[in-house]
PDB file of C-alpha atoms in Angstrom:
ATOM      1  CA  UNK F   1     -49.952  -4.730  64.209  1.00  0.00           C
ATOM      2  CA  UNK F   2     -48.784  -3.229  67.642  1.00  0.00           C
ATOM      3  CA  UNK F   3     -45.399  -5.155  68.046  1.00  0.00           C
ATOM      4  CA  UNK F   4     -45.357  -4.158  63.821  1.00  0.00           C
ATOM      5  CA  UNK F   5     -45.217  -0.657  64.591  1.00  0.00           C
ATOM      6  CA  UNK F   6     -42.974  -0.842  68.358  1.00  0.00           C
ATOM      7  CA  UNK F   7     -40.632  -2.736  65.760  1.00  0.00           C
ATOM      8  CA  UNK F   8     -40.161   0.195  63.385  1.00  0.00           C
ATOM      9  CA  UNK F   9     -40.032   2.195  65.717  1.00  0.00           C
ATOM     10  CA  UNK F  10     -37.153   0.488  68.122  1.00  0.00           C
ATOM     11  CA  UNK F  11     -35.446  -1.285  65.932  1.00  0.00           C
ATOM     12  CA  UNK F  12     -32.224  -0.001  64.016  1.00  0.00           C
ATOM     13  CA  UNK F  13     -32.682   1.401  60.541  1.00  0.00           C
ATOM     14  CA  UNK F  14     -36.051  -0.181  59.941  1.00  0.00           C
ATOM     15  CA  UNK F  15     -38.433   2.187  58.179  1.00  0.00           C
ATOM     16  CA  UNK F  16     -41.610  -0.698  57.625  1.00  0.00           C
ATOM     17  CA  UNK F  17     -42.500  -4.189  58.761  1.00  0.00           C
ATOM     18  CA  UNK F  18     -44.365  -6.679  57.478  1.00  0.00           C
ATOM     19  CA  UNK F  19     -45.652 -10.181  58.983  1.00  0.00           C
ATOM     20  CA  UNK F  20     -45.529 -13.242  56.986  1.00  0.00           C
ATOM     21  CA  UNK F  21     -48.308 -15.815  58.180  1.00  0.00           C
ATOM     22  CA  UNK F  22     -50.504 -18.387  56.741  1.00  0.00           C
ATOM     23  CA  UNK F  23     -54.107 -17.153  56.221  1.00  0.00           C
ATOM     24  CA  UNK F  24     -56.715 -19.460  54.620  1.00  0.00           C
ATOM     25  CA  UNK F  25     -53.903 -22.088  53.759  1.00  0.00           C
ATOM     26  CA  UNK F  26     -52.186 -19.361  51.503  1.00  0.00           C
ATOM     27  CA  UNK F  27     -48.370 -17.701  52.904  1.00  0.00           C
ATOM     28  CA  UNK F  28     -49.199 -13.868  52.765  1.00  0.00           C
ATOM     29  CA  UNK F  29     -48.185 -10.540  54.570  1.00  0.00           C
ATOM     30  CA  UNK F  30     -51.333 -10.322  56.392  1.00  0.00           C
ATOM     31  CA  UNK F  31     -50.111  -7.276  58.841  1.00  0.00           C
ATOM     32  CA  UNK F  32     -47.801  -4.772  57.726  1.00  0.00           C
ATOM     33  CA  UNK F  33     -47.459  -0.811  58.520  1.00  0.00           C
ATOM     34  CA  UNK F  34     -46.808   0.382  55.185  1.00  0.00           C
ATOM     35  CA  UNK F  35     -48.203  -1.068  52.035  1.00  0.00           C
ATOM     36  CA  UNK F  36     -44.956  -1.440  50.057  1.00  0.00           C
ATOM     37  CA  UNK F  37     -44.442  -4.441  52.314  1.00  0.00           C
ATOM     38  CA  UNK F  38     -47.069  -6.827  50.438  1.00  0.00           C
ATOM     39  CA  UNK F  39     -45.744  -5.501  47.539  1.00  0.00           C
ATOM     40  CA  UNK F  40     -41.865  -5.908  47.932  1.00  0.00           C
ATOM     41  CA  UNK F  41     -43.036  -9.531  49.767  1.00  0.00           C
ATOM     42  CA  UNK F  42     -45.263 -10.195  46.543  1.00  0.00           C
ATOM     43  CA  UNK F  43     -42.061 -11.750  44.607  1.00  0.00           C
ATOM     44  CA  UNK F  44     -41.044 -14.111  47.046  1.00  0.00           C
ATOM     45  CA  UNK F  45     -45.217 -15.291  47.231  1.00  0.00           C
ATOM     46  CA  UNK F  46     -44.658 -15.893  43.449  1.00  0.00           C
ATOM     47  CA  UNK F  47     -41.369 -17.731  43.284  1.00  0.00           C
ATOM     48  CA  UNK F  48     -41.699 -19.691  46.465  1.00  0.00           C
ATOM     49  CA  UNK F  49     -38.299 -18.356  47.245  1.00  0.00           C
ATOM     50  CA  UNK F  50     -36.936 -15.023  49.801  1.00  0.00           C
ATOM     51  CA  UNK F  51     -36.057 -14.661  53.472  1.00  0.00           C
ATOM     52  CA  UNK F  52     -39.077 -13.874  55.093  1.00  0.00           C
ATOM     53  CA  UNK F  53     -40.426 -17.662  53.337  1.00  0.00           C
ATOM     54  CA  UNK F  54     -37.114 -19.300  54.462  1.00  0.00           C
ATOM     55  CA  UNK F  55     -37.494 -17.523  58.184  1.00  0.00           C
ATOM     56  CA  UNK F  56     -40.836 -19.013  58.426  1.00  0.00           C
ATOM     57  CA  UNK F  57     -39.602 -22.206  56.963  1.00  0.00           C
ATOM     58  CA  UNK F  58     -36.174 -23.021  58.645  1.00  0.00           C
ATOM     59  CA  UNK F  59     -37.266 -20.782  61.846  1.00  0.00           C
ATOM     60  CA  UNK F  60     -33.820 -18.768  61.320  1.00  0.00           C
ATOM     61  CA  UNK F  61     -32.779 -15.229  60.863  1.00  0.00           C
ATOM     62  CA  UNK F  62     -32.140 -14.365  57.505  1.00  0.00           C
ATOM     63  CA  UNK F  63     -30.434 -11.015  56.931  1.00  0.00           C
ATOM     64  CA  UNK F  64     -29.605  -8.848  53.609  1.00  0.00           C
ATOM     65  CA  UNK F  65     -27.190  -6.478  54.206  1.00  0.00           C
ATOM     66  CA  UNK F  66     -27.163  -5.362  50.441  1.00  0.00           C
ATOM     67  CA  UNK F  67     -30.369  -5.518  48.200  1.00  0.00           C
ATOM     68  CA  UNK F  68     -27.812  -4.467  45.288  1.00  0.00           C
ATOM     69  CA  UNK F  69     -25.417  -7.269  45.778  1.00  0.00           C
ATOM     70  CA  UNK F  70     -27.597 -10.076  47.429  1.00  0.00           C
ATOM     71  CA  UNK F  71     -27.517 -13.186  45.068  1.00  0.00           C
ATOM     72  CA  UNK F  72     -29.517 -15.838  47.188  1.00  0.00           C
ATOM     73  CA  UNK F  73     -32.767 -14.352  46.401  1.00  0.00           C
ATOM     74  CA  UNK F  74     -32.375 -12.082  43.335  1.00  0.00           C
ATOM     75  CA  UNK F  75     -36.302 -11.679  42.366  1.00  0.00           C
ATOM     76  CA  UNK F  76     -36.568 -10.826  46.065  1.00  0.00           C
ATOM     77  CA  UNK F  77     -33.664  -8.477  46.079  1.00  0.00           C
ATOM     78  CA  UNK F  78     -34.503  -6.515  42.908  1.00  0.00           C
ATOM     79  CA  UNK F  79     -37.832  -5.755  44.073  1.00  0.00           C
ATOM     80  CA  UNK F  80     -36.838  -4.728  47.278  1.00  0.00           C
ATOM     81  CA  UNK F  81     -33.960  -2.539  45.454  1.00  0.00           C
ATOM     82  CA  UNK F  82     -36.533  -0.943  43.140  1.00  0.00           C
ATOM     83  CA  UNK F  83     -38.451   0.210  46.201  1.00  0.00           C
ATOM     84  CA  UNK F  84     -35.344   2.061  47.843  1.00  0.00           C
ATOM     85  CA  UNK F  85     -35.070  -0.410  50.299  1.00  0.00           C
ATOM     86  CA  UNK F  86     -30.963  -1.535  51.164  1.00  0.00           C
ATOM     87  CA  UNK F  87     -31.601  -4.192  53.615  1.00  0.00           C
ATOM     88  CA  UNK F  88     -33.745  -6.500  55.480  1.00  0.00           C
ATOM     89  CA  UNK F  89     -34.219  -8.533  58.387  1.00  0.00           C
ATOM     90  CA  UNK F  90     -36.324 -11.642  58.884  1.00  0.00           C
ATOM     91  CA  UNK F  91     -37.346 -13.206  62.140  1.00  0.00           C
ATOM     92  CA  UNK F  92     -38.997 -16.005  62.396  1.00  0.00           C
ATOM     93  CA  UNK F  93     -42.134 -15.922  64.204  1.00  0.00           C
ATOM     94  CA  UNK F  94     -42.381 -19.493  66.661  1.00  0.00           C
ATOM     95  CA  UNK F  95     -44.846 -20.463  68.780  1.00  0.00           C
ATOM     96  CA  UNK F  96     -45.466 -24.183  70.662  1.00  0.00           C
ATOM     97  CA  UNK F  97     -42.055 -24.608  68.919  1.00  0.00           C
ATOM     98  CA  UNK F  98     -43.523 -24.619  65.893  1.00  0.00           C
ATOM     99  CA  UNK F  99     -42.578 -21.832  62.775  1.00  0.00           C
ATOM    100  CA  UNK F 100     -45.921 -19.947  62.455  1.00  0.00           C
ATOM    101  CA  UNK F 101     -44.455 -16.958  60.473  1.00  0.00           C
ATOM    102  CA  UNK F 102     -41.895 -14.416  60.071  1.00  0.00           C
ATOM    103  CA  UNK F 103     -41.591 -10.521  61.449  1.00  0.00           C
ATOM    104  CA  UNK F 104     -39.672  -8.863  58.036  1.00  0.00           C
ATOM    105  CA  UNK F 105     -38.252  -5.543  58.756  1.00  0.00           C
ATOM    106  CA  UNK F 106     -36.916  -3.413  55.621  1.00  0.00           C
ATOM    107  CA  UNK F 107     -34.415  -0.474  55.595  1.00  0.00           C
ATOM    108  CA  UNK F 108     -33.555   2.607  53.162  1.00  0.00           C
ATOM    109  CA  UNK F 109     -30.468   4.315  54.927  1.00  0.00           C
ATOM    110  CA  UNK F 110     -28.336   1.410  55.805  1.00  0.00           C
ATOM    111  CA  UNK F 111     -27.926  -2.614  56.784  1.00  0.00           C
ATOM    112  CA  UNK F 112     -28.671  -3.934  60.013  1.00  0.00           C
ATOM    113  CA  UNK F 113     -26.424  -5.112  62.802  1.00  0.00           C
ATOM    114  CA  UNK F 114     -25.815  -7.767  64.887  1.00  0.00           C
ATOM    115  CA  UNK F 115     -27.666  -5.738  67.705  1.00  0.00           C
ATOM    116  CA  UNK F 116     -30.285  -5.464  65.769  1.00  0.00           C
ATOM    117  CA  UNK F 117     -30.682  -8.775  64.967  1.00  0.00           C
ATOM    118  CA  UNK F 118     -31.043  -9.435  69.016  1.00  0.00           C
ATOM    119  CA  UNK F 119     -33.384  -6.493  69.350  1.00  0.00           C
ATOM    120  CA  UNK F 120     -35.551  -7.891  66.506  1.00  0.00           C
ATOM    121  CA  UNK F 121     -35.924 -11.392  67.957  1.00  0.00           C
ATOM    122  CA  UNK F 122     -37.565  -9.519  71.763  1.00  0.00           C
ATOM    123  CA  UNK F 123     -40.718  -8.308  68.996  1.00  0.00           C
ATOM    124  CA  UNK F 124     -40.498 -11.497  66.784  1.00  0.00           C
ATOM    125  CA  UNK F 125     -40.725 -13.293  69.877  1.00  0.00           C
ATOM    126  CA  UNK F 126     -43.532 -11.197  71.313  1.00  0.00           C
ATOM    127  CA  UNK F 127     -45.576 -11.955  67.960  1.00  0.00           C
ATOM    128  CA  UNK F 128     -45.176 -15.892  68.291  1.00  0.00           C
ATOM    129  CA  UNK F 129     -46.738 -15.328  71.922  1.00  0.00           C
ATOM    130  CA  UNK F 130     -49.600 -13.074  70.519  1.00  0.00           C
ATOM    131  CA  UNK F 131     -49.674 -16.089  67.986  1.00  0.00           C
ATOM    132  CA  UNK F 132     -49.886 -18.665  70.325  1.00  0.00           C
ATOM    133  CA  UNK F 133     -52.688 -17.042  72.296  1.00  0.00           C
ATOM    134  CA  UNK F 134     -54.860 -16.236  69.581  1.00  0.00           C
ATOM    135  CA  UNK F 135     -54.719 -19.778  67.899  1.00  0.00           C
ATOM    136  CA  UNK F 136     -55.557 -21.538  71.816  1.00  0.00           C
ATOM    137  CA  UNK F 137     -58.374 -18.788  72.132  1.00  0.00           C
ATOM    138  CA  UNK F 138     -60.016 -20.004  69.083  1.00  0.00           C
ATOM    139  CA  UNK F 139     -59.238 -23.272  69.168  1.00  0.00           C
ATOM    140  CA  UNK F 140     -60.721 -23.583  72.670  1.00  0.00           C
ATOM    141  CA  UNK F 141     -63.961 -21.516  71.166  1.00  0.00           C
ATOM    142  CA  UNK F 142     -64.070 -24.036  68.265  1.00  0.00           C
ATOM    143  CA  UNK F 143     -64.155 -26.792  70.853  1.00  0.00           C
ATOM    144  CA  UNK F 144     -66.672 -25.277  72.951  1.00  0.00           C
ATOM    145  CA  UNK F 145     -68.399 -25.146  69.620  1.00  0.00           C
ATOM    146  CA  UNK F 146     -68.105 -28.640  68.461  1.00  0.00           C
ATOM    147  CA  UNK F 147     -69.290 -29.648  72.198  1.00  0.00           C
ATOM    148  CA  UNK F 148     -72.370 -27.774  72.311  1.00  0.00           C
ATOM    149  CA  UNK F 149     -73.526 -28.829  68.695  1.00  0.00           C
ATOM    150  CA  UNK F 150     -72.605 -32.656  69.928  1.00  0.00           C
ATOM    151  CA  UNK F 151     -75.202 -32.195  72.683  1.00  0.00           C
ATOM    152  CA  UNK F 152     -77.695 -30.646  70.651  1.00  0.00           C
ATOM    153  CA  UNK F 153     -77.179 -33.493  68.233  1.00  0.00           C
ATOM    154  CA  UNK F 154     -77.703 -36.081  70.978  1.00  0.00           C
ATOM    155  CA  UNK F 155     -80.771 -34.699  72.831  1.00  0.00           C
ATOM    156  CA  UNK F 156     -82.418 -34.824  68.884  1.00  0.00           C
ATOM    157  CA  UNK F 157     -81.441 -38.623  68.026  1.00  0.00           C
ATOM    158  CA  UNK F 158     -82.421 -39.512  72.104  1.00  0.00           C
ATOM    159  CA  UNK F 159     -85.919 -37.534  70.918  1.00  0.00           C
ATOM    160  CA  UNK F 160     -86.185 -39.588  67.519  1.00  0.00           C
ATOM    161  CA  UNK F 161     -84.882 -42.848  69.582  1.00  0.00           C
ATOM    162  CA  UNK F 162     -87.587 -42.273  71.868  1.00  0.00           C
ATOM    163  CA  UNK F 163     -90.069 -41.956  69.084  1.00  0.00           C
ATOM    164  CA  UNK F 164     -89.489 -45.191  67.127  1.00  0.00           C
ATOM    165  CA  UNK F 165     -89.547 -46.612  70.989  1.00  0.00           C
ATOM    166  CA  UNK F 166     -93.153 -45.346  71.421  1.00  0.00           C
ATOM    167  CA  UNK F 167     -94.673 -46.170  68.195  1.00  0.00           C
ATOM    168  CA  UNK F 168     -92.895 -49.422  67.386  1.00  0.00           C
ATOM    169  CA  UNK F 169     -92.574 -51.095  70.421  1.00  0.00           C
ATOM    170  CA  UNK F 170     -88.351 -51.119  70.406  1.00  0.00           C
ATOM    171  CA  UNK F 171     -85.792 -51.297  72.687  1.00  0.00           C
ATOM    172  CA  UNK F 172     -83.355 -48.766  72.629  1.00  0.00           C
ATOM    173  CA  UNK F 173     -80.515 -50.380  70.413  1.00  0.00           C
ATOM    174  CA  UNK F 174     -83.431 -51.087  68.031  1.00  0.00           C
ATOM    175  CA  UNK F 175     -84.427 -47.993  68.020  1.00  0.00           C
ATOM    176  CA  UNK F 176     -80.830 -46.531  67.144  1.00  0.00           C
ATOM    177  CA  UNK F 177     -80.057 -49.170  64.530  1.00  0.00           C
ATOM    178  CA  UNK F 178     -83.299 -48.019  62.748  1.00  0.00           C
ATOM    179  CA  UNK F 179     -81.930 -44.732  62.654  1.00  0.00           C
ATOM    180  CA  UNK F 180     -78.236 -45.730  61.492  1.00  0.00           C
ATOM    181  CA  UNK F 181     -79.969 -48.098  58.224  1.00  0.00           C
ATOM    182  CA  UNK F 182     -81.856 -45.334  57.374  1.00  0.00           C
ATOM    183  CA  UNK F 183     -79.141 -42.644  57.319  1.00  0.00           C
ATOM    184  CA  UNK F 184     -77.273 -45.284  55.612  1.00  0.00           C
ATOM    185  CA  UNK F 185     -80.036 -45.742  53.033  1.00  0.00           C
ATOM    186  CA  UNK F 186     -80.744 -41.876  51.801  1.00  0.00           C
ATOM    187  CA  UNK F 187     -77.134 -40.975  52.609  1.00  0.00           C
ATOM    188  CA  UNK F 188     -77.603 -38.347  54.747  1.00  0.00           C
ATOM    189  CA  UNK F 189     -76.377 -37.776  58.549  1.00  0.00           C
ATOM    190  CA  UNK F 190     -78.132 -38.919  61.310  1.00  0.00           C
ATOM    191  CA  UNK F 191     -78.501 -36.077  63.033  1.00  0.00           C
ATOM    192  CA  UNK F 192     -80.777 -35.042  60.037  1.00  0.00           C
ATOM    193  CA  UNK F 193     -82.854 -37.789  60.195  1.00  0.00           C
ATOM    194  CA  UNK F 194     -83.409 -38.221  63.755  1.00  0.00           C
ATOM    195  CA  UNK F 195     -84.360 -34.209  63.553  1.00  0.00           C
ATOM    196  CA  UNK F 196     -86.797 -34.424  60.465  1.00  0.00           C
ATOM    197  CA  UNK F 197     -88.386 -38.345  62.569  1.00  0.00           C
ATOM    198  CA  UNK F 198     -88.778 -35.583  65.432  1.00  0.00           C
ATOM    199  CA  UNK F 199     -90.437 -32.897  63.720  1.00  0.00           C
ATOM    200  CA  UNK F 200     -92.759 -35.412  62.158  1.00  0.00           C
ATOM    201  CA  UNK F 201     -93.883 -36.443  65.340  1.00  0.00           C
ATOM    202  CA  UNK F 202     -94.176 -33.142  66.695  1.00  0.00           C
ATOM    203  CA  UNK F 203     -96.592 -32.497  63.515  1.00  0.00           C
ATOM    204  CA  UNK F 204     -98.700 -35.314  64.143  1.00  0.00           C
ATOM    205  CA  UNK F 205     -98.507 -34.676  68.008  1.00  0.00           C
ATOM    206  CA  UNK F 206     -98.508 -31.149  68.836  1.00  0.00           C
ATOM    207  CA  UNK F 207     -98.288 -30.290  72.382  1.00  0.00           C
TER     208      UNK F 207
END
């Protein structure tokens, strides 16, 4: 939302600014500093066609100098038109060299130039870095997550291991391959059964 707003504010003509990004699997404008953007960008969601989707797509700048005359994305264009706006600008947003998105800015008093354009790309590249940071943040967390549940899940079937060990005089791999046939059997997960062999013997056995 910050390089949103330094974009507005820095660059040519541009009077809002939207950022196209996939959120839950869906291609939406999920920042934006004034809401007319989702709504302009709301045609180009339901046709599958405009030039913040093709920035994101192609990772290329797509510029309309001309909401009136534009004729590569007329649904787009009319939309925009109806809202005052004369031009855009979309940047796409990249990030481990992959398109992640697009920064769209959107004009009422006159087209962007060429110097725009370059201006544009400093924030749209800013946004890809934000991008990038944010997705390794949480995909480290998620790891970190997936690591500690692993080792919870392992000290439980080592517990229920040890059980079947103690009661039913089995070696380890025994042991395990009890476990396995029965999750097998009542099609559930392991984890769940070694847990539930635990409690049992915890009920049986308190401490």
């Amino acid at each position: 939302t910050r390089v949103a707003n330094l974009a507005v504010a820095c660059v040519g003509p541009a009077e809002m600014a939207g950022i196209t990004m996939l959120v839950d699997g869906r291609v939406r404008t999920a920042v934006f500093t004034s809401a007319e953007s989702p709504e302009i960008d709301s045609a180009q969601y339901e046709t599958g066609e405009g030039p913040c989707l093709d920035a994101f797509r192609h990772q290329r700048v797509y510029r309309i100098d001309s909401t009136a005359e534009e004729r590569r994305w007329p649904v787009f264009s009319a939309l925009a038109a109806s809202h005052g706006i004369v031009s855009t600008l979309s940047l796409p947003l990249v990030a481990r060299q992959e398109g992640v998105g697009a920064l769209n800015l959107y004009a009422r008093s006159g087209p962007f130039s060429a110097a725009d354009e370059e201006l544009g790309g400093v924030f749209a590249s800013q946004a890809g870095i934000v991008l990038a940071n944010s997705q390794a943040y949480w995909d480290a967390r998620h790891l970190s997550e997936q690591l500690g549940q692993a080792m919870q899940f392992r000290a439980v079937i080592e517990q229920a291991k040890g059980v079947l060990m103690a009661t039913g005089g089995r070696n380890a791999d025994e042991a395990f391959q009890l476990l396995v046939r029965a999750s097998q059997r009542e099609n559930r997960k392991l984890r769940d059964i070694a847990a539930e062999l635990v409690e049992r013997a915890k009920q049986r056995h308190p401490p």
